[in-house]
GROMACS .gro file of C-alpha atoms in nm:
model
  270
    1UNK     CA    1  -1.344   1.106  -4.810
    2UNK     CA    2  -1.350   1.423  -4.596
    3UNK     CA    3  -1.174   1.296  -4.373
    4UNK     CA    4  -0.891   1.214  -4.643
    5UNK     CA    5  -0.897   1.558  -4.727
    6UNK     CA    6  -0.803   1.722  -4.402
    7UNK     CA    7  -0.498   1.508  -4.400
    8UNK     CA    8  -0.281   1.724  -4.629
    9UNK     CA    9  -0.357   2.043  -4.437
   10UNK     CA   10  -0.245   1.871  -4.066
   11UNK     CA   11   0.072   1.720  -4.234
   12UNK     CA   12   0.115   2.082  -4.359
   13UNK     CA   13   0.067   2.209  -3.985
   14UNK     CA   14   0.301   1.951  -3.801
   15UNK     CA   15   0.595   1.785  -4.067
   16UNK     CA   16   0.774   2.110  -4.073
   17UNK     CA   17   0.805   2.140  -3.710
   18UNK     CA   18   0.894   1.790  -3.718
   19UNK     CA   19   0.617   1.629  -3.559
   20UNK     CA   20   0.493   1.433  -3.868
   21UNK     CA   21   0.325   1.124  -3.578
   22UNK     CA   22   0.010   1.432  -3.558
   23UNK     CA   23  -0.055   1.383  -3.942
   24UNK     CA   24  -0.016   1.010  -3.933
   25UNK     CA   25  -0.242   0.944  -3.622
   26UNK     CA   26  -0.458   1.283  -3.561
   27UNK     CA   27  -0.777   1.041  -3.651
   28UNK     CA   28  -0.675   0.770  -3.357
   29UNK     CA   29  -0.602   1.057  -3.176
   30UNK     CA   30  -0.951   1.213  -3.185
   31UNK     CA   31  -1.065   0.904  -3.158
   32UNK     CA   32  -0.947   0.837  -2.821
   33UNK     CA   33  -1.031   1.179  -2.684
   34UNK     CA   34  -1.389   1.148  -2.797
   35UNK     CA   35  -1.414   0.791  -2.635
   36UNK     CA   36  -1.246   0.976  -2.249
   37UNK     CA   37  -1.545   1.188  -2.303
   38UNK     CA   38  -1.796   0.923  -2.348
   39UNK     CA   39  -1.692   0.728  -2.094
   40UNK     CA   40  -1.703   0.984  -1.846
   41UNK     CA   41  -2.046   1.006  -1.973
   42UNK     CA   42  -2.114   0.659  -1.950
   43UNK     CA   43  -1.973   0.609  -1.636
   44UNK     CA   44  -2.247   0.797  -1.387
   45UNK     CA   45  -2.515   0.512  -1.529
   46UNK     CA   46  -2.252   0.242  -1.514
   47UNK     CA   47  -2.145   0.343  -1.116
   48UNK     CA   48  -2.541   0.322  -1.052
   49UNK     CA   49  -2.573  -0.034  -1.178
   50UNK     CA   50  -2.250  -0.147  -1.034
   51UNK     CA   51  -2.174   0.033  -0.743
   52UNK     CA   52  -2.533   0.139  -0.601
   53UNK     CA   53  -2.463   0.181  -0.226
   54UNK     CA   54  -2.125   0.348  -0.241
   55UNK     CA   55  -2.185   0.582  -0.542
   56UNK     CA   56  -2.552   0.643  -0.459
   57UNK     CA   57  -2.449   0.828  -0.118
   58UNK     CA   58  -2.192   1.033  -0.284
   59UNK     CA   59  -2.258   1.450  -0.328
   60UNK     CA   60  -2.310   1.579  -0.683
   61UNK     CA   61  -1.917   1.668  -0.656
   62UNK     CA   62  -1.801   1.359  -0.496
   63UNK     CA   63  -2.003   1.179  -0.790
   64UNK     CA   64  -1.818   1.393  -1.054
   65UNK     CA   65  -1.499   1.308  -0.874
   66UNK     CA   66  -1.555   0.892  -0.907
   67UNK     CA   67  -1.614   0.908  -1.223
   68UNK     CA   68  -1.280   1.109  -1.321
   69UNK     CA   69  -1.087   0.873  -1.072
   70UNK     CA   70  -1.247   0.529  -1.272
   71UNK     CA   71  -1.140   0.711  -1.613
   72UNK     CA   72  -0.809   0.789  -1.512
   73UNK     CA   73  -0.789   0.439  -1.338
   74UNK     CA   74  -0.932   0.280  -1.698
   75UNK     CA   75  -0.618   0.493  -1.860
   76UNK     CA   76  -0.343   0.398  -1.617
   77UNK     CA   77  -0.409   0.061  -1.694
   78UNK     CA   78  -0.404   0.090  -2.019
   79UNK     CA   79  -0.073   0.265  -2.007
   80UNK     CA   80   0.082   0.030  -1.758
   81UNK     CA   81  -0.012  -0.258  -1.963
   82UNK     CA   82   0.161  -0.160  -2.338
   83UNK     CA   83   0.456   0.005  -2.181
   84UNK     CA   84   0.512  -0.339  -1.997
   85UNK     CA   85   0.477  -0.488  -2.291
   86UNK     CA   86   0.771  -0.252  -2.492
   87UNK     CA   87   0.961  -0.243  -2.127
   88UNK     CA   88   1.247  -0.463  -2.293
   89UNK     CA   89   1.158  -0.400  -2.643
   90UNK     CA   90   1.508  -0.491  -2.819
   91UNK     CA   91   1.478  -0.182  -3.075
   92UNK     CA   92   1.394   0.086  -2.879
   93UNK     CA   93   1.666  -0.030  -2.605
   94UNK     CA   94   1.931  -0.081  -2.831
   95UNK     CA   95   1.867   0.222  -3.004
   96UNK     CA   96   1.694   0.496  -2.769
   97UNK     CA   97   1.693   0.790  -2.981
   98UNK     CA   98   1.620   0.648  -3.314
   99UNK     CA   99   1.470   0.328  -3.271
  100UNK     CA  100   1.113   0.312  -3.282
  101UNK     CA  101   0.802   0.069  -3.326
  102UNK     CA  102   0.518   0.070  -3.516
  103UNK     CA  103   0.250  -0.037  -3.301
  104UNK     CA  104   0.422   0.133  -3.017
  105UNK     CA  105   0.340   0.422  -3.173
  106UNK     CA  106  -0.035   0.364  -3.200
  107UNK     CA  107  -0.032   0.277  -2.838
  108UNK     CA  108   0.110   0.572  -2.784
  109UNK     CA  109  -0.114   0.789  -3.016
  110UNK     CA  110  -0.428   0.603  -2.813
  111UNK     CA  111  -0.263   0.779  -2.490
  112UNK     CA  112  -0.225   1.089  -2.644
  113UNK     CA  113  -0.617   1.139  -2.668
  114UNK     CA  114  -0.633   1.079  -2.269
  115UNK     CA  115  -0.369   1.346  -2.173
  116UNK     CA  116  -0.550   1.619  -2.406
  117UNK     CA  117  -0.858   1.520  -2.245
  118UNK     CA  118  -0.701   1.526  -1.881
  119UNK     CA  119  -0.520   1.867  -1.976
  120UNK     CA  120  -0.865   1.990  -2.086
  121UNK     CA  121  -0.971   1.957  -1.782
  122UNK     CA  122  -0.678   2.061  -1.596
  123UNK     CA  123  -0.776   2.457  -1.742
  124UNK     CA  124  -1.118   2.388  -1.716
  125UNK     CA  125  -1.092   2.292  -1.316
  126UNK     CA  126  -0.754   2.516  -1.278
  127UNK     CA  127  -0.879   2.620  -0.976
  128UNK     CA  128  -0.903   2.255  -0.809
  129UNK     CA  129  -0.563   2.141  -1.025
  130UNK     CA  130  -0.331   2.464  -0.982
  131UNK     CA  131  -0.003   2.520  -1.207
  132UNK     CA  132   0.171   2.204  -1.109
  133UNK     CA  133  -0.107   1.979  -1.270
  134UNK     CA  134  -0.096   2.238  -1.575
  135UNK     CA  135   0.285   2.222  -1.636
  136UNK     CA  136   0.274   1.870  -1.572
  137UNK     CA  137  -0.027   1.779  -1.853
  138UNK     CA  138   0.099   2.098  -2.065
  139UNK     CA  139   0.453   1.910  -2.128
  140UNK     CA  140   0.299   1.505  -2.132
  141UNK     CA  141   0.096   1.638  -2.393
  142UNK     CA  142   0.394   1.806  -2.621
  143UNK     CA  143   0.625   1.496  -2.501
  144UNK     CA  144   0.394   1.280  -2.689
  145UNK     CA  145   0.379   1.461  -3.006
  146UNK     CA  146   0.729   1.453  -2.992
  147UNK     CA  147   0.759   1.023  -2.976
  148UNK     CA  148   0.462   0.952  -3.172
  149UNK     CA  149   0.683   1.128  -3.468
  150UNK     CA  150   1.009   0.879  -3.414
  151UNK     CA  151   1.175   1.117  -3.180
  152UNK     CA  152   1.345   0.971  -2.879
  153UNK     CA  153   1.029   0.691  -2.842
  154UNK     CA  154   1.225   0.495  -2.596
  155UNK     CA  155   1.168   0.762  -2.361
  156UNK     CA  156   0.817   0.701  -2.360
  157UNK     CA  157   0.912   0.391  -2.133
  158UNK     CA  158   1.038   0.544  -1.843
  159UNK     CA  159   0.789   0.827  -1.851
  160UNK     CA  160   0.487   0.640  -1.920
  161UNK     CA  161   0.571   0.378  -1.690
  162UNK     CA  162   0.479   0.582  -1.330
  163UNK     CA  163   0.134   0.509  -1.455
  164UNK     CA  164   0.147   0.161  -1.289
  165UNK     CA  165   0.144   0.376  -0.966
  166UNK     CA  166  -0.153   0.577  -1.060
  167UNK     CA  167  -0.385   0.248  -1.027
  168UNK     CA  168  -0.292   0.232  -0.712
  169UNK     CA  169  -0.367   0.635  -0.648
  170UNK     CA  170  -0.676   0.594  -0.826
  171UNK     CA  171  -0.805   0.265  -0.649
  172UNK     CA  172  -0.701   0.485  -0.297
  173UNK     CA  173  -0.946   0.739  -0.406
  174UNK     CA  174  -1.244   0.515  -0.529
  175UNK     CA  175  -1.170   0.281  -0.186
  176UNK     CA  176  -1.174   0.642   0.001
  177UNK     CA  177  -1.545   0.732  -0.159
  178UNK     CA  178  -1.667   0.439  -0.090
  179UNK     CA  179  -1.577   0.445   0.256
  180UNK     CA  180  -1.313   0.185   0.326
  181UNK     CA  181  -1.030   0.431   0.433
  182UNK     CA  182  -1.023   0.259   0.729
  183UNK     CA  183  -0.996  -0.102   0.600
  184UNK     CA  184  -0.684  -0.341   0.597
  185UNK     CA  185  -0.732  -0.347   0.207
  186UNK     CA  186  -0.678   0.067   0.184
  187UNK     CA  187  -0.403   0.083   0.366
  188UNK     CA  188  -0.220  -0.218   0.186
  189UNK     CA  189  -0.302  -0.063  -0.104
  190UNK     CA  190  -0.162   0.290   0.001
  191UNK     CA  191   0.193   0.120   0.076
  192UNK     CA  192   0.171  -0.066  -0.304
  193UNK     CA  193   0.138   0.246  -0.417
  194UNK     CA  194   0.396   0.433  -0.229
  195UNK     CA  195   0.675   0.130  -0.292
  196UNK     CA  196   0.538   0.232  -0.665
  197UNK     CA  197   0.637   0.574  -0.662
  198UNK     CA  198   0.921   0.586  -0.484
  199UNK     CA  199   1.083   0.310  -0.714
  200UNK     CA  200   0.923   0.417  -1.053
  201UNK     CA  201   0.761   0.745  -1.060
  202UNK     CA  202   1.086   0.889  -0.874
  203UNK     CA  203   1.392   0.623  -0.937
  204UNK     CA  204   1.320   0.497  -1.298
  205UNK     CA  205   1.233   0.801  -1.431
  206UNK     CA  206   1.517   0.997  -1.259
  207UNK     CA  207   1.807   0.759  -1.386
  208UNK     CA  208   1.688   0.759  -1.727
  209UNK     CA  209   1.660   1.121  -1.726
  210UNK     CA  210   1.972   1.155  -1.565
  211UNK     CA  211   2.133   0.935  -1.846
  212UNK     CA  212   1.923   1.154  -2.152
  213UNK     CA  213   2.074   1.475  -1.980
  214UNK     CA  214   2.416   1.331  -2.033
  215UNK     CA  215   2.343   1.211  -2.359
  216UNK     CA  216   2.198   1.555  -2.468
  217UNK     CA  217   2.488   1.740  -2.281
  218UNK     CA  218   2.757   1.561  -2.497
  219UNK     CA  219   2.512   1.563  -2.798
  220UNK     CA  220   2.490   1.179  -2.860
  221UNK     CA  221   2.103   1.246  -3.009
  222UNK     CA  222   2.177   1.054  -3.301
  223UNK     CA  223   1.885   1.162  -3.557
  224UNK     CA  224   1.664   1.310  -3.351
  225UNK     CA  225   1.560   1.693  -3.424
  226UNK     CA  226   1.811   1.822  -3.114
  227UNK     CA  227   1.573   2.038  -2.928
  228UNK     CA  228   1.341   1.772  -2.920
  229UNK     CA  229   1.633   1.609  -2.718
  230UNK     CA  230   1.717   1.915  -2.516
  231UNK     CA  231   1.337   1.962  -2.489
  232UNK     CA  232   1.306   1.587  -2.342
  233UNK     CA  233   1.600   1.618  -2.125
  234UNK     CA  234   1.399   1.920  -1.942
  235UNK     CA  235   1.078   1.747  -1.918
  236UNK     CA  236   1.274   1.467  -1.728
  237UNK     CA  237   1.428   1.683  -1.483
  238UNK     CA  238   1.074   1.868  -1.454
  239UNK     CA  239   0.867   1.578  -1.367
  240UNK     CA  240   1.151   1.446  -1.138
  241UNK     CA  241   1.096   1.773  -0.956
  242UNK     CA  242   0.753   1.791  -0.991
  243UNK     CA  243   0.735   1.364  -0.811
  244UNK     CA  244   0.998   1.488  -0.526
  245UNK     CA  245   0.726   1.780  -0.429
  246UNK     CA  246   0.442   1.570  -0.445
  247UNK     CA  247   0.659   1.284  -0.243
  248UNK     CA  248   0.657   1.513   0.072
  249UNK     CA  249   0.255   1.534   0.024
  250UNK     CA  250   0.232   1.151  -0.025
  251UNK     CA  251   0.433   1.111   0.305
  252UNK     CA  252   0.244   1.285   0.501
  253UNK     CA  253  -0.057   1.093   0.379
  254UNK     CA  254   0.111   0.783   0.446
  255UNK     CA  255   0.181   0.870   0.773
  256UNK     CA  256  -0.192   0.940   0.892
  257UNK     CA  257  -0.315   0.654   0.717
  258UNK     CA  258  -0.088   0.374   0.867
  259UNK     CA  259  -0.124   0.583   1.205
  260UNK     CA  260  -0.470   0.736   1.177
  261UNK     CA  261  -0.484   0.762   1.570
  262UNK     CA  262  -0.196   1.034   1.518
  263UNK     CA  263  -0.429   1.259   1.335
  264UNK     CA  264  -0.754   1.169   1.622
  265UNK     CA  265  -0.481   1.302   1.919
  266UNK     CA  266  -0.333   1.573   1.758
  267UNK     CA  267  -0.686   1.734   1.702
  268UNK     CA  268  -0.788   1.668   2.035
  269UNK     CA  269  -0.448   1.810   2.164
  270UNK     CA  270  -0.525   2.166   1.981
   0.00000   0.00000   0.00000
């Protein structure tokens, strides 16, 4: 019955910046943030039962680190999994900017409680994440406010669906702390995830944002509240920006880890 009562006063908040989705779904919400939080606590007693050799010689921050990298992993596939499932959803293709789901939305509304928890601790680590990571979490999070209220939900899709790639980041980094960066397995792994990133996190995402901008440009929104639209149409070309930067990075990775000799002679050479 409290809970019933605080309703009214977050539909009073959000419907009249048209973002009625908080109202409707600020419980699964909180929900899901409060579960990212347990888990992480969960997971330093879980990585000792499961994983006692690799985790038990970790540092207190290299610890800290595996657990963040097996919640984010937990969360990527998640995400990978329900946006496969929408992927050729025939309402939300036909119609991008007006057609929405139901349970689509409550998918979505589960992710939204990871992103506040990973911008959370994007300020609280700003140091370690720098304004990239900020920008990047500051619009995900606002982006899915905006879809969970039957804005432009298609475009959840094609900027959801990088996650697929993170597994693969996020199984590099637990491989890494457990010491098999030098394995066959870590380095097939590394090019899964690059082919992923390249094709989804950079070339999916780009067209469709590419094909939003137009859309927005010539003001084909259909209901949508417009600077939602306009709003979306800059978060595309922002995270397209944001991948390219971080591509460069990701080379250079890729480079030392197929050729790890390179590194070995270059610091013997200075």
């Amino acid at each position: 019955m409290m809970l019933d009562s605080i309703d009214p006063w977050v539909h009073a908040a959000f419907d009249p910046l048209h973002l009625s989705g908080v109202g409707a779904y600020w419980r699964v919400i909180s929900a899901s943030l409060l579960g990212h939080i347990v888990l992480l606590r969960l997971l330093p007693l879980a990585s000792k039962l499961l994983f006692p050799n690799a985790y038990g010689r970790l540092s207190t921050t290299d610890k800290h680190a595996w657990c963040v990298s097996l919640t984010t992993l937990v969360h990527s596939i998640y995400d990978s999994f329900f946006i496969l499932a929408f992927i050729n959803h025939p309402v939300l293709n036909d119609n991008k900017m007006d057609g929405f789901n139901q349970n689509f939305e409550y998918y979505l509304a589960v992710a939204m409680g990871y992103y506040m928890w990973d911008l959370s601790t994007c300020i609280i680590n700003f140091a370690d994440y720098g304004y990239m990571y900020l920008i990047h979490g500051s619009l995900g999070v606002f982006g899915l406010l905006i879809v969970i209220s039957r804005h432009l939900q298609f475009y959840a899709i094609p900027y959801l669906l990088p996650e697929l790639s993170s597994v693969f980041l996020h199984i590099r980094h637990l491989l890494k702390f457990a010491g098999y960066s030098n394995t066959l397995l870590y380095k097939v792994n590394f090019l899964i995830f690059l082919v992923a990133y390249v094709g989804i996190r950079i070339g999916f995402e780009a067209y469709h944002s590419a094909r939003l901008v137009i859309d927005v440009y010539h003001k084909r929104t259909g209901h949508a509240f417009y600077p939602y639209a306009v709003f979306y149409a800059i978060l595309g070309i922002t995270l397209t920006t944001l991948n390219v930067i971080w591509l460069r990075q990701i080379l250079k990775a890729a480079y030392y880890t197929l050729y790890p000799t390179t590194k070995k002679n270059k610091a013997k050479t200075n």
